[in-house]
JSON list of C-alpha atoms and ligand atoms in Angstrom, two decimals:
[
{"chain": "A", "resi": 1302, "resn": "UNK", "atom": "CA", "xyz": [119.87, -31.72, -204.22]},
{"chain": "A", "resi": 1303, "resn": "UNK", "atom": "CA", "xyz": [117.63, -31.80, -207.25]},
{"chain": "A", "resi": 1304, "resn": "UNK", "atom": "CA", "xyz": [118.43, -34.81, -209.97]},
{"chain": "A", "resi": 1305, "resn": "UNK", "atom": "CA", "xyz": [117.19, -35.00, -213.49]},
{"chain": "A", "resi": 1306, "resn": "UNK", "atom": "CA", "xyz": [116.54, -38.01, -214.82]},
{"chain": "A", "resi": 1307, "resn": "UNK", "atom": "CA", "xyz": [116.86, -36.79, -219.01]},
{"chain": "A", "resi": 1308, "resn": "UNK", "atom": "CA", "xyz": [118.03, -37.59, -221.90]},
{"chain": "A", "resi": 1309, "resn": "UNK", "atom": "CA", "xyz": [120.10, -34.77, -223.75]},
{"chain": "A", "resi": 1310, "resn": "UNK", "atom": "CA", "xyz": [118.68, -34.77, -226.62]},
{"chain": "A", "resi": 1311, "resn": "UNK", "atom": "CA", "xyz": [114.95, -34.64, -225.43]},
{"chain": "A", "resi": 1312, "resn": "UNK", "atom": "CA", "xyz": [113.32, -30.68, -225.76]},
{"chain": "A", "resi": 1313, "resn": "UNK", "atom": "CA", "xyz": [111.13, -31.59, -223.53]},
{"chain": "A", "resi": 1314, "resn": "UNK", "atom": "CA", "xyz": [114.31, -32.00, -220.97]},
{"chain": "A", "resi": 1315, "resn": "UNK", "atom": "CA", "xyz": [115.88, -29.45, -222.49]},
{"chain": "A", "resi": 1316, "resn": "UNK", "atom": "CA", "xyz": [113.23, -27.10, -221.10]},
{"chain": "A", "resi": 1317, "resn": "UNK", "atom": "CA", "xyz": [114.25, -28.02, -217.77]},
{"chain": "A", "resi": 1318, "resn": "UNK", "atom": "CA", "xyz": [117.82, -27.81, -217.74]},
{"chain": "A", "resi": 1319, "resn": "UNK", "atom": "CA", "xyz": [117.26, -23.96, -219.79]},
{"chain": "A", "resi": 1320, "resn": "UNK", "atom": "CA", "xyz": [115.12, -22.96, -216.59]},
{"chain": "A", "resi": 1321, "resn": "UNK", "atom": "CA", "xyz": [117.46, -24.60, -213.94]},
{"chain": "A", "resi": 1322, "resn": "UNK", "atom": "CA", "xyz": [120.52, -22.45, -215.64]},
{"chain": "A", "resi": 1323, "resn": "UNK", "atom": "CA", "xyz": [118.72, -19.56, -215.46]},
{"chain": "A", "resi": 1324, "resn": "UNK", "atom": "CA", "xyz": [118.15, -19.66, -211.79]},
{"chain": "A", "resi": 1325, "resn": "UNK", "atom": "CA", "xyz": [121.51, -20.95, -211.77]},
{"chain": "A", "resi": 1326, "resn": "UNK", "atom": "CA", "xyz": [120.74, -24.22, -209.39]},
{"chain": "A", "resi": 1327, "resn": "UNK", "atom": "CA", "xyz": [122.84, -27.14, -208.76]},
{"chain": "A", "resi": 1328, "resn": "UNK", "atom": "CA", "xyz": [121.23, -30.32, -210.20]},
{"chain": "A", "resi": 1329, "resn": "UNK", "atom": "CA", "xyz": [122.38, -34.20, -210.14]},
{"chain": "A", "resi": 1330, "resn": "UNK", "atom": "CA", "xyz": [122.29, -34.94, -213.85]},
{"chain": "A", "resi": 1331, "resn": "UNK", "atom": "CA", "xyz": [120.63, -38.69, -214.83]},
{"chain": "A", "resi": 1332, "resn": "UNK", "atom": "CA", "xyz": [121.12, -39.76, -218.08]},
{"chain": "A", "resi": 1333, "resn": "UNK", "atom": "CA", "xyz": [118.53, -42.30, -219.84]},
{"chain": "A", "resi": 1334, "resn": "UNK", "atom": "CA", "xyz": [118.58, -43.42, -223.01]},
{"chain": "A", "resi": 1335, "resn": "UNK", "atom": "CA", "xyz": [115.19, -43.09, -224.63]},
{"chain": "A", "resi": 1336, "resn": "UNK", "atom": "CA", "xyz": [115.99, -44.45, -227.70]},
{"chain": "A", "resi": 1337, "resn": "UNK", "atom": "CA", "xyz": [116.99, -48.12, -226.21]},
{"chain": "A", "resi": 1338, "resn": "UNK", "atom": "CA", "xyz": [114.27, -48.06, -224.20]},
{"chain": "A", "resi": 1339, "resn": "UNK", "atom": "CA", "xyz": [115.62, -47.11, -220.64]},
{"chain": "A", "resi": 1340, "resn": "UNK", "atom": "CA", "xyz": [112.25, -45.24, -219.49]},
{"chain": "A", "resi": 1341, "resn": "UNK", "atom": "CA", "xyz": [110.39, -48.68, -219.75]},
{"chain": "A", "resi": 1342, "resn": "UNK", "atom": "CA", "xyz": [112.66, -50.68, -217.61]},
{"chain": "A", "resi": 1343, "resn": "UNK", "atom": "CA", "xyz": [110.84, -51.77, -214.05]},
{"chain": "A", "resi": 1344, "resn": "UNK", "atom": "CA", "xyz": [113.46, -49.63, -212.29]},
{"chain": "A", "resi": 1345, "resn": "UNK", "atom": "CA", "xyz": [112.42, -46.63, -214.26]},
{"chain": "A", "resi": 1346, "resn": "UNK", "atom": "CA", "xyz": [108.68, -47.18, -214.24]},
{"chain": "A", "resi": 1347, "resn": "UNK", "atom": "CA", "xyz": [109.12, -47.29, -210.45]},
{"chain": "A", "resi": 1348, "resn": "UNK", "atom": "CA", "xyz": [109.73, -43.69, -210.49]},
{"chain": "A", "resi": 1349, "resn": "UNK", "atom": "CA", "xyz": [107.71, -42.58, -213.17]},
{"chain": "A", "resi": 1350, "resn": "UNK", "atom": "CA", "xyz": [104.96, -45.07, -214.25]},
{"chain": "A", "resi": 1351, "resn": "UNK", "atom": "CA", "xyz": [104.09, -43.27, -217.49]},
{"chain": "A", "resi": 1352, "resn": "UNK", "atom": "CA", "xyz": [107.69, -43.97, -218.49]},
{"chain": "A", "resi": 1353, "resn": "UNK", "atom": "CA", "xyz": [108.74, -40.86, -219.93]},
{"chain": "A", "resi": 1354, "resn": "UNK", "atom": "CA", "xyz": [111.27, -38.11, -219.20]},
{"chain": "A", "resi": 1355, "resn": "UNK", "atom": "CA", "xyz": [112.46, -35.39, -218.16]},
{"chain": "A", "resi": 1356, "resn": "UNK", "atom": "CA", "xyz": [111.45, -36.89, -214.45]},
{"chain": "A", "resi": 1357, "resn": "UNK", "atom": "CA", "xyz": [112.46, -34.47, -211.36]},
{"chain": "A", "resi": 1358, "resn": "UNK", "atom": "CA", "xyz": [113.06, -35.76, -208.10]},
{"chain": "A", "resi": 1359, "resn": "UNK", "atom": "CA", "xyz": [112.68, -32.95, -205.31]},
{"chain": "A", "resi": 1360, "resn": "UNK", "atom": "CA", "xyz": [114.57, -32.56, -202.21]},
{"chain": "A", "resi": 1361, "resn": "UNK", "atom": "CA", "xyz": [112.00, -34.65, -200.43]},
{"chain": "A", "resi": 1362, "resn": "UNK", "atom": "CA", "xyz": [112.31, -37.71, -202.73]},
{"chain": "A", "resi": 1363, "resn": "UNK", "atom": "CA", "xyz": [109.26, -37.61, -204.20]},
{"chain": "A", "resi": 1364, "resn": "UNK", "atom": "CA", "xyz": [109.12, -36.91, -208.15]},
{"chain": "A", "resi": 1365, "resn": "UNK", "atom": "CA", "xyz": [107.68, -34.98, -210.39]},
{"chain": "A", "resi": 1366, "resn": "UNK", "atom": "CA", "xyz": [107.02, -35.84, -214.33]},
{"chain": "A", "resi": 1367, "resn": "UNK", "atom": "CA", "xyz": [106.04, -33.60, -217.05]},
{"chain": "A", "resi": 1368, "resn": "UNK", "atom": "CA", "xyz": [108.06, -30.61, -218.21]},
{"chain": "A", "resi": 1369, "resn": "UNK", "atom": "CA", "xyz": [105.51, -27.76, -218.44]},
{"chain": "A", "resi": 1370, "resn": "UNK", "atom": "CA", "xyz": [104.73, -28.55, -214.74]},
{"chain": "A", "resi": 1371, "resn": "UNK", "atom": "CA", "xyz": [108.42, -28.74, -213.85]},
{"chain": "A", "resi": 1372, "resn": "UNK", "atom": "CA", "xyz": [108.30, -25.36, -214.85]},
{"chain": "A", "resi": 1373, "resn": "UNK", "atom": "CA", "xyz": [106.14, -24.18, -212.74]},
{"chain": "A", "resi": 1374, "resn": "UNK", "atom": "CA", "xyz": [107.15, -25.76, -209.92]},
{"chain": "A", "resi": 1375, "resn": "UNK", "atom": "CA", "xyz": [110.52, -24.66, -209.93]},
{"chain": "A", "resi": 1376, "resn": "UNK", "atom": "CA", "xyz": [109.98, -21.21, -211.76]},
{"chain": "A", "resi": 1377, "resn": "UNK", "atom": "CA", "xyz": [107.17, -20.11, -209.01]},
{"chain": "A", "resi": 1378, "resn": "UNK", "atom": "CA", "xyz": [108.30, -17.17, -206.32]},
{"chain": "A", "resi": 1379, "resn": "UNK", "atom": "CA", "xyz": [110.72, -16.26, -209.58]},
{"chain": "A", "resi": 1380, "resn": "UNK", "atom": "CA", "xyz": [110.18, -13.82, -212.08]},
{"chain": "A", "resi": 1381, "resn": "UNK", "atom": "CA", "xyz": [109.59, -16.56, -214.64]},
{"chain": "A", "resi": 1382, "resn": "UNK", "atom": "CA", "xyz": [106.36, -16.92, -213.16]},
{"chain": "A", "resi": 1383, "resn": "UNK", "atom": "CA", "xyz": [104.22, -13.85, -213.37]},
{"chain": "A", "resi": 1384, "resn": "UNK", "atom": "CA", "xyz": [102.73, -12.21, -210.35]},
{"chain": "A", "resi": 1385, "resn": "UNK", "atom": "CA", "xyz": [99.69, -11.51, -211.91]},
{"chain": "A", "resi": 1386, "resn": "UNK", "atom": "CA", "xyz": [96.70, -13.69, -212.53]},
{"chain": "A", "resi": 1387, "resn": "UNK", "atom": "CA", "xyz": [96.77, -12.88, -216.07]},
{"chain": "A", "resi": 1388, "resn": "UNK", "atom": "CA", "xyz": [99.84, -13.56, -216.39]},
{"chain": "A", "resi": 1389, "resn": "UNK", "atom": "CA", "xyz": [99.69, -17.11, -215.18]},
{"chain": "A", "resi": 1390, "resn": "UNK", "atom": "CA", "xyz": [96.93, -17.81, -216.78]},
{"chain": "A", "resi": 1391, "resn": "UNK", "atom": "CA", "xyz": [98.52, -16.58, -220.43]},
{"chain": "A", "resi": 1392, "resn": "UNK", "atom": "CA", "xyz": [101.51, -18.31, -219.38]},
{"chain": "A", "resi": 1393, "resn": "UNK", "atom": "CA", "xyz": [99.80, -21.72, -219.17]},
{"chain": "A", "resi": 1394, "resn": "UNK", "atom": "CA", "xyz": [97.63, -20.88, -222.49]},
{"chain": "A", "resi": 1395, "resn": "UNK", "atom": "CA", "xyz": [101.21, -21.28, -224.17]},
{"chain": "A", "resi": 1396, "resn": "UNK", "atom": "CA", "xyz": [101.96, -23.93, -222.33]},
{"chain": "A", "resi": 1397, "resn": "UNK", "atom": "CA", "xyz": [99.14, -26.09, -222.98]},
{"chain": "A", "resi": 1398, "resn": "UNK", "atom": "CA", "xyz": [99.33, -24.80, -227.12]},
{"chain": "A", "resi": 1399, "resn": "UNK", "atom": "CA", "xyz": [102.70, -26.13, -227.12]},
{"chain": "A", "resi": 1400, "resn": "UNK", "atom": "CA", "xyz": [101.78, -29.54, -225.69]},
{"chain": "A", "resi": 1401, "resn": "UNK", "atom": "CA", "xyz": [98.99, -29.49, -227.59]},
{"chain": "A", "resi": 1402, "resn": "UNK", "atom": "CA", "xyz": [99.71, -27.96, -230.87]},
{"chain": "A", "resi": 1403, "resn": "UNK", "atom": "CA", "xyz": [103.33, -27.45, -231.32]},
{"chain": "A", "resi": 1404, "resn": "UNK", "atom": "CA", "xyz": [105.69, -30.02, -229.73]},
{"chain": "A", "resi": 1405, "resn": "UNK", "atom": "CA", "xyz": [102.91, -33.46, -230.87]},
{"chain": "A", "resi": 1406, "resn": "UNK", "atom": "CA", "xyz": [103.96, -32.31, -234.19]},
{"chain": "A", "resi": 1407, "resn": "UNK", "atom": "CA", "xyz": [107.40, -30.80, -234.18]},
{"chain": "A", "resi": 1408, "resn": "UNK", "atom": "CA", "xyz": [109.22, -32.63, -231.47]},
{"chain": "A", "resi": 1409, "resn": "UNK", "atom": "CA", "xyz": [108.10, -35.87, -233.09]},
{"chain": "A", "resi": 1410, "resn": "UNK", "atom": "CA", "xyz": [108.69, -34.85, -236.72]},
{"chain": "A", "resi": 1411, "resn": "UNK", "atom": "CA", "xyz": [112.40, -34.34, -235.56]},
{"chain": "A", "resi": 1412, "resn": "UNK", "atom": "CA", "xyz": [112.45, -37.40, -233.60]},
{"chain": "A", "resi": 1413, "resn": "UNK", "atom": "CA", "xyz": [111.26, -39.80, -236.34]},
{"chain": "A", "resi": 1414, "resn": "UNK", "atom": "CA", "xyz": [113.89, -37.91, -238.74]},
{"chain": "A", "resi": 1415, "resn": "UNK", "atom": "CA", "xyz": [116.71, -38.82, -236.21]},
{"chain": "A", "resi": 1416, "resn": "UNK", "atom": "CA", "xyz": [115.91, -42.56, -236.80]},
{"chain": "A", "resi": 1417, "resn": "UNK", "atom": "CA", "xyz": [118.59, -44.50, -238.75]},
{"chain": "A", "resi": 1418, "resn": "UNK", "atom": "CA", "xyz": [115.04, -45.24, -240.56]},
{"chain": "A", "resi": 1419, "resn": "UNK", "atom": "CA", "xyz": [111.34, -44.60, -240.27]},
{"chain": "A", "resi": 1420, "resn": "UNK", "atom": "CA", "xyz": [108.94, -47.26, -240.74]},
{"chain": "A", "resi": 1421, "resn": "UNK", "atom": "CA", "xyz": [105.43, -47.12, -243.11]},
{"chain": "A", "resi": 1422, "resn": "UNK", "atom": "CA", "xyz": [102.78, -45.28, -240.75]},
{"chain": "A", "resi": 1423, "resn": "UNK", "atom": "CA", "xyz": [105.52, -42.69, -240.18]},
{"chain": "A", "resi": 1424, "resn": "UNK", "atom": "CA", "xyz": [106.21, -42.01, -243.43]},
{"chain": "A", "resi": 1425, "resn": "UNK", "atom": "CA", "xyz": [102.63, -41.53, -244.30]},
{"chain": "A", "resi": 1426, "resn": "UNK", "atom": "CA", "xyz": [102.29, -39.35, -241.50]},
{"chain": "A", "resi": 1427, "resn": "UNK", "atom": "CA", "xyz": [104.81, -36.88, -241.91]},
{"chain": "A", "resi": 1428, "resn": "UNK", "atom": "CA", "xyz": [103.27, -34.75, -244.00]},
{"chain": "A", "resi": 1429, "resn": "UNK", "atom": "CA", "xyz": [100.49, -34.08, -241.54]},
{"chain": "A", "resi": 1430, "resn": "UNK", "atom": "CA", "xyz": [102.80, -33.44, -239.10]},
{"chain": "A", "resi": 1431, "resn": "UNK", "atom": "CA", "xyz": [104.58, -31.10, -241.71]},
{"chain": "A", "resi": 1432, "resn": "UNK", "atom": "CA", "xyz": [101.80, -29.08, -241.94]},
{"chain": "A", "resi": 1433, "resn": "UNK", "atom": "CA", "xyz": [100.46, -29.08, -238.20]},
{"chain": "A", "resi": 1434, "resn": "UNK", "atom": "CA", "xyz": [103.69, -27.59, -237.14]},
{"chain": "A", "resi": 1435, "resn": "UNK", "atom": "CA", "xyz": [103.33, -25.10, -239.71]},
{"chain": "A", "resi": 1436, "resn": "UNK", "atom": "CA", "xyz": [100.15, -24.00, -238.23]},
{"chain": "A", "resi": 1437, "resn": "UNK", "atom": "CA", "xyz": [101.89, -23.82, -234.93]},
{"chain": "A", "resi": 1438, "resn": "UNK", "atom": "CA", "xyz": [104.43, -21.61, -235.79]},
{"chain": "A", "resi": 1439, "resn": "UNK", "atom": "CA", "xyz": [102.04, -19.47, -238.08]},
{"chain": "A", "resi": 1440, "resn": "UNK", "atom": "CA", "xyz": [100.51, -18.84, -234.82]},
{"chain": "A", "resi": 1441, "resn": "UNK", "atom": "CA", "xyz": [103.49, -17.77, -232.85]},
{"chain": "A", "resi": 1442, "resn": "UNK", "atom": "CA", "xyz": [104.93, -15.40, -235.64]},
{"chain": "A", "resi": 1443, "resn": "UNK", "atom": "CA", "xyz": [101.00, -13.68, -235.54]},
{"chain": "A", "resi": 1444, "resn": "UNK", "atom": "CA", "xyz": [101.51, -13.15, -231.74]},
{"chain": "A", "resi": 1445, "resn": "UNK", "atom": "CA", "xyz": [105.29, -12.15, -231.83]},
{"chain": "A", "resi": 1446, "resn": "UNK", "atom": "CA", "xyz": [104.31, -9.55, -234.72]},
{"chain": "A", "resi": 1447, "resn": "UNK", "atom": "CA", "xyz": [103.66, -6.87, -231.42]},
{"chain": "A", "resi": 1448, "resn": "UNK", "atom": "CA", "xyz": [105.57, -7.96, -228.81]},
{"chain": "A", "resi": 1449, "resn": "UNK", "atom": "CA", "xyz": [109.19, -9.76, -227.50]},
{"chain": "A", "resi": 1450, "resn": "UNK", "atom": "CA", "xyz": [108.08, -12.69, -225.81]},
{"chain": "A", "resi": 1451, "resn": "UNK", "atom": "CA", "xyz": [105.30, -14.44, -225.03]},
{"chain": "A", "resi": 1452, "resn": "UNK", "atom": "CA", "xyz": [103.20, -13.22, -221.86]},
{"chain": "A", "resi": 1453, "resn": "UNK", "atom": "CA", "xyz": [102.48, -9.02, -221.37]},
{"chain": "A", "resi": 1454, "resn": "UNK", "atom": "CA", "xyz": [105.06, -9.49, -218.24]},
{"chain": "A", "resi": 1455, "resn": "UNK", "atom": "CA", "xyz": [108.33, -10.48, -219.94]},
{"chain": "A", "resi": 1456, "resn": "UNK", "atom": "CA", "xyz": [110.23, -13.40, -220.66]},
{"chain": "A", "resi": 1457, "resn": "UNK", "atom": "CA", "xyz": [109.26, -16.60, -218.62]},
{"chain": "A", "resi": 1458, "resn": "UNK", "atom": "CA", "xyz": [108.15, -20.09, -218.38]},
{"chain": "A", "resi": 1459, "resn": "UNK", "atom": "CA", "xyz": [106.04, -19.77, -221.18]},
{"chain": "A", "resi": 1460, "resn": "UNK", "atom": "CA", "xyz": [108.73, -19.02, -223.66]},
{"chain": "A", "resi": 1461, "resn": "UNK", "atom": "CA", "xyz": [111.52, -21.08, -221.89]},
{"chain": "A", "resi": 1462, "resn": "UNK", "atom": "CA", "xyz": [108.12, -24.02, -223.17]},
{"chain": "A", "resi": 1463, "resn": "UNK", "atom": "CA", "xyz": [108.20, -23.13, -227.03]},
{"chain": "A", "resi": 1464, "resn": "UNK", "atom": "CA", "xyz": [112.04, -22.16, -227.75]},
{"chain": "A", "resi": 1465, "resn": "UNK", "atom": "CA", "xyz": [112.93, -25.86, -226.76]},
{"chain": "A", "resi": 1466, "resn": "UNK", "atom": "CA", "xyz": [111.42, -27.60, -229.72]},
{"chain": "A", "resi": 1467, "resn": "UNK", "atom": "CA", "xyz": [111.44, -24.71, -231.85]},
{"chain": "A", "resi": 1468, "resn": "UNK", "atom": "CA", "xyz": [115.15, -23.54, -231.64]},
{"chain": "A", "resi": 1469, "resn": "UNK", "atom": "CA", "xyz": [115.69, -27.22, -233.15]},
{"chain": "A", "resi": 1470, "resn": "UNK", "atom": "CA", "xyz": [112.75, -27.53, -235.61]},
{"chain": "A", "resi": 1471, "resn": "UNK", "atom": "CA", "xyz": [114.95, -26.96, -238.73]},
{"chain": "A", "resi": 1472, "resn": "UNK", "atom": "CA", "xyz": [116.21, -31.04, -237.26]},
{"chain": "A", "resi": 1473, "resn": "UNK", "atom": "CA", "xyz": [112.50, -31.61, -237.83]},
{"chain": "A", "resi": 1474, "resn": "UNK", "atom": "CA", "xyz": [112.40, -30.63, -240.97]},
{"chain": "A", "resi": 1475, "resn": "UNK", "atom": "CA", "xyz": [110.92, -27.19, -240.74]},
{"chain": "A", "resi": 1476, "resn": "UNK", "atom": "CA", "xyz": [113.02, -24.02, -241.88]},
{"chain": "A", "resi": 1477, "resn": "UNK", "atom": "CA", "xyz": [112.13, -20.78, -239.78]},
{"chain": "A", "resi": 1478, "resn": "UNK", "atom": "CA", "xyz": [113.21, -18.60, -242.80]},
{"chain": "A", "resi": 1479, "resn": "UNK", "atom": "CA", "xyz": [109.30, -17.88, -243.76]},
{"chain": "A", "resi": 1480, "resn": "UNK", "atom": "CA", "xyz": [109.19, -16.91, -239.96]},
{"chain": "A", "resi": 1481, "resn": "UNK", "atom": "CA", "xyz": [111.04, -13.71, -238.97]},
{"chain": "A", "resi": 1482, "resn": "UNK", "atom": "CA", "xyz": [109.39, -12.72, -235.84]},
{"chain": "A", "resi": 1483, "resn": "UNK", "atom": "CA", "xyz": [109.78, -16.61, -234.24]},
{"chain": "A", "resi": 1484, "resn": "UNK", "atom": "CA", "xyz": [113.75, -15.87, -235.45]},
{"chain": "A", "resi": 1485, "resn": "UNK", "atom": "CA", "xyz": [114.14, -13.06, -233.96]},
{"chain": "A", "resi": 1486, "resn": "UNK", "atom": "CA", "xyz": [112.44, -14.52, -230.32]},
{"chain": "A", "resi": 1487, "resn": "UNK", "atom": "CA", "xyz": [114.52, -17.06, -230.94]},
{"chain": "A", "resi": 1488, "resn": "UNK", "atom": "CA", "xyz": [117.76, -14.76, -230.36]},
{"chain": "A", "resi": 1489, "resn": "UNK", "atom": "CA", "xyz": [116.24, -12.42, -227.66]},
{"chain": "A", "resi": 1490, "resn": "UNK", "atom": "CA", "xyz": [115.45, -15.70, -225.43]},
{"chain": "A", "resi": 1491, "resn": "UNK", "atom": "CA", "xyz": [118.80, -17.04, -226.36]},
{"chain": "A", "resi": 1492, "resn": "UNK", "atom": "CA", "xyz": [120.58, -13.43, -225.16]},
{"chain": "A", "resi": 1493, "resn": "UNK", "atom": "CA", "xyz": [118.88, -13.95, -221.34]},
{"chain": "A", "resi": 1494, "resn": "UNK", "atom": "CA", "xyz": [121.43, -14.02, -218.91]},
{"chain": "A", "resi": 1495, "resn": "UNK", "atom": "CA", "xyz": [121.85, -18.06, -217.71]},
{"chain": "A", "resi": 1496, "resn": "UNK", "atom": "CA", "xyz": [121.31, -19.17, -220.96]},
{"chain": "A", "resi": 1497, "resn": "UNK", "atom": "CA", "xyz": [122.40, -23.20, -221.50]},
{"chain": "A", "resi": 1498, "resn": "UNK", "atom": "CA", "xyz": [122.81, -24.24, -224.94]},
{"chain": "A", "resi": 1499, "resn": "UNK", "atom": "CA", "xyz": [121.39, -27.78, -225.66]},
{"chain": "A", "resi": 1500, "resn": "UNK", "atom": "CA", "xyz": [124.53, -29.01, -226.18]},
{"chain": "A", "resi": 1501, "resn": "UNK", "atom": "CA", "xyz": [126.13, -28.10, -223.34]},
{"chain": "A", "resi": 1502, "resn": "UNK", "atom": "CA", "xyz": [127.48, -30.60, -221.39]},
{"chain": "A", "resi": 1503, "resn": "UNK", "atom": "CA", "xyz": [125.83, -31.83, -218.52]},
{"chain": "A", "resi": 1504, "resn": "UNK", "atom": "CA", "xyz": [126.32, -30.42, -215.26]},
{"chain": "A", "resi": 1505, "resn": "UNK", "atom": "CA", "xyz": [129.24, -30.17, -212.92]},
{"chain": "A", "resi": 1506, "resn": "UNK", "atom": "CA", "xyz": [127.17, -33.26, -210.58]},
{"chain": "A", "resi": 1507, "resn": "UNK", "atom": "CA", "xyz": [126.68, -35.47, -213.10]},
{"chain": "A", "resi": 1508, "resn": "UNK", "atom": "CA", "xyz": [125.96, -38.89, -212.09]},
{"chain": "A", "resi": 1509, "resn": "UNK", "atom": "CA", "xyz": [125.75, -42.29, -214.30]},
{"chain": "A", "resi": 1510, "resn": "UNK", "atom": "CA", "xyz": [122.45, -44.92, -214.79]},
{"chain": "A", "resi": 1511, "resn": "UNK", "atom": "CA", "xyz": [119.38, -44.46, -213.78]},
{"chain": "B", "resi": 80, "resn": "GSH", "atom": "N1", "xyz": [104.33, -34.45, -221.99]},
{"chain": "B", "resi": 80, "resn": "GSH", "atom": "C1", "xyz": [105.63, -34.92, -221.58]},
{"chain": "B", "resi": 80, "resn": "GSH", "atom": "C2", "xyz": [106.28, -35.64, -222.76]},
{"chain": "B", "resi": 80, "resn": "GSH", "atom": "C3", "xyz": [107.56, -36.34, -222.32]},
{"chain": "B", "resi": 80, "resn": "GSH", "atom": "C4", "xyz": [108.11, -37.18, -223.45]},
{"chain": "B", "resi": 80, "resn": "GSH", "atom": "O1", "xyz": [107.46, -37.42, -224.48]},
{"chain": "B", "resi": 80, "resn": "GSH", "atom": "N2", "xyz": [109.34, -37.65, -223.22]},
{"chain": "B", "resi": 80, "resn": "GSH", "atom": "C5", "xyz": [110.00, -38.46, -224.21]},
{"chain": "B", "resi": 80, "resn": "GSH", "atom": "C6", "xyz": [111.36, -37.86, -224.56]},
{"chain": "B", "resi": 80, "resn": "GSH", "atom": "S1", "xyz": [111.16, -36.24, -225.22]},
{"chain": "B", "resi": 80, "resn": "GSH", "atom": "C7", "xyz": [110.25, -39.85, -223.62]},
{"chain": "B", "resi": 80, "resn": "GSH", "atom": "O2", "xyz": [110.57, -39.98, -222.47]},
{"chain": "B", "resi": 80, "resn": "GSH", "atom": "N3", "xyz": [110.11, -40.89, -224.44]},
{"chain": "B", "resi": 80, "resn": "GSH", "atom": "C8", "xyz": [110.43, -42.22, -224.06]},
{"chain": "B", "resi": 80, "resn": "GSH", "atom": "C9", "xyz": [109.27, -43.15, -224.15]},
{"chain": "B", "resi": 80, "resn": "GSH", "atom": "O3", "xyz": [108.14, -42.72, -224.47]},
{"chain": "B", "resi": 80, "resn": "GSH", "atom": "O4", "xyz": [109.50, -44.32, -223.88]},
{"chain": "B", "resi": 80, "resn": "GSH", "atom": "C10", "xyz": [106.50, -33.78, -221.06]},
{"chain": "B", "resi": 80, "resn": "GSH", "atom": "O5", "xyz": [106.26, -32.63, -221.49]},
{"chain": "B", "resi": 80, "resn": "GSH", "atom": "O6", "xyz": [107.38, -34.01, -220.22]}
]
């Protein structure tokens, strides 16, 4: 069986577990604790040596690390991945904007404004961050303004990518009110059949330490 080494309140996980409801599989559920440090510990780093999660081990044992290509490699021969090479290819454009654009400066504005307290350099650097995931979602409510999700063939990987962080971004500090066509994705993505909310709890084979 598939097991998910996570953290629940990590997007990036968060992504995972959304796509894994949708095709309704059966996951062991990991929990580790990013913020004391669990992802660093030897035991950890033995499975994923860049220490991060979410962290997917396959039915083979071997695992696989980063959540965008989680995606695809449990979303391919499924209609969240799109037939056509267009589509794949627009599909991973999102996916790359979001690691690149959206979630460096929305998933960590919302992380450093869940600390009991944020130190100097990211206090100085909030603003930037402020403003860079402005300009991200200025750029998704431009390409929402003609169409319901985010690739020409329908819902899929790409948006399963950008509602994670951005269904939470008012816990980053950014309100969605000046963005009515991200809002209204928002709810269409949410209203797909399989739909998990973050704070679900974890699955029915939940499992303990990682
Ligand atoms: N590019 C990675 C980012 C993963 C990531 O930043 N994970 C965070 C939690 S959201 C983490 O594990 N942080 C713990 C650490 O860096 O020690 C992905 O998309 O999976």
């Amino acid at each position: 069986m598939l097991r998910l080494y996570d953290d629940p309140i990590s997007g990036n996980g968060d992504k995972v577990r959304l796509l894994l409801g949708r095709l309704g599989r059966d996951y062991e559920y990991v929990p580790v604790d990013v913020t004391k440090g669990a992802t660093r510990r030897p035991s950890f780093l033995a499975l994923n040596p860049n220490g991060r999660i979410p962290l997917l081990r396959l039915d083979d044992g071997s695992h696989l690390a980063e959540s965008n290509a989680i995606l695809v490699y449990l979303a391919e021969g499924t209609r969240f991945w799109p037939a056509d090479r267009l589509g794949r290819a627009q599909a991973l454009q999102w996916m790359f904007f979001e690691q690149y654009s959206h979630e460096p400066a929305i998933a960590v504005a919302r992380y450093w404004r869940h600390l009991p307290e944020m130190d100097e350099t990211q206090a100085r650097r909030l603003p930037e961050l402020d403003a860079r995931g402005h300009a991200a979602l200025g750029v998704m409510e431009g390409h929402l303004a003609s169409r319901d999700f985010f690739v020409d063939a329908g819902f899929g990987v790409a948006d399963i990518a950008l509602y994670a962080y951005t269904h939470v971004a008012d816990e980053g500090g950014f309100d969605l009110a000046g963005y009515p066509n991200v809002r209204a994705w928002l709810d269409r993505v949410a209203a797909q059949p399989g739909h998990v909310a973050m704070t679900a709890p974890a699955p029915r084979h939940a499992t303990v330490a990682a």
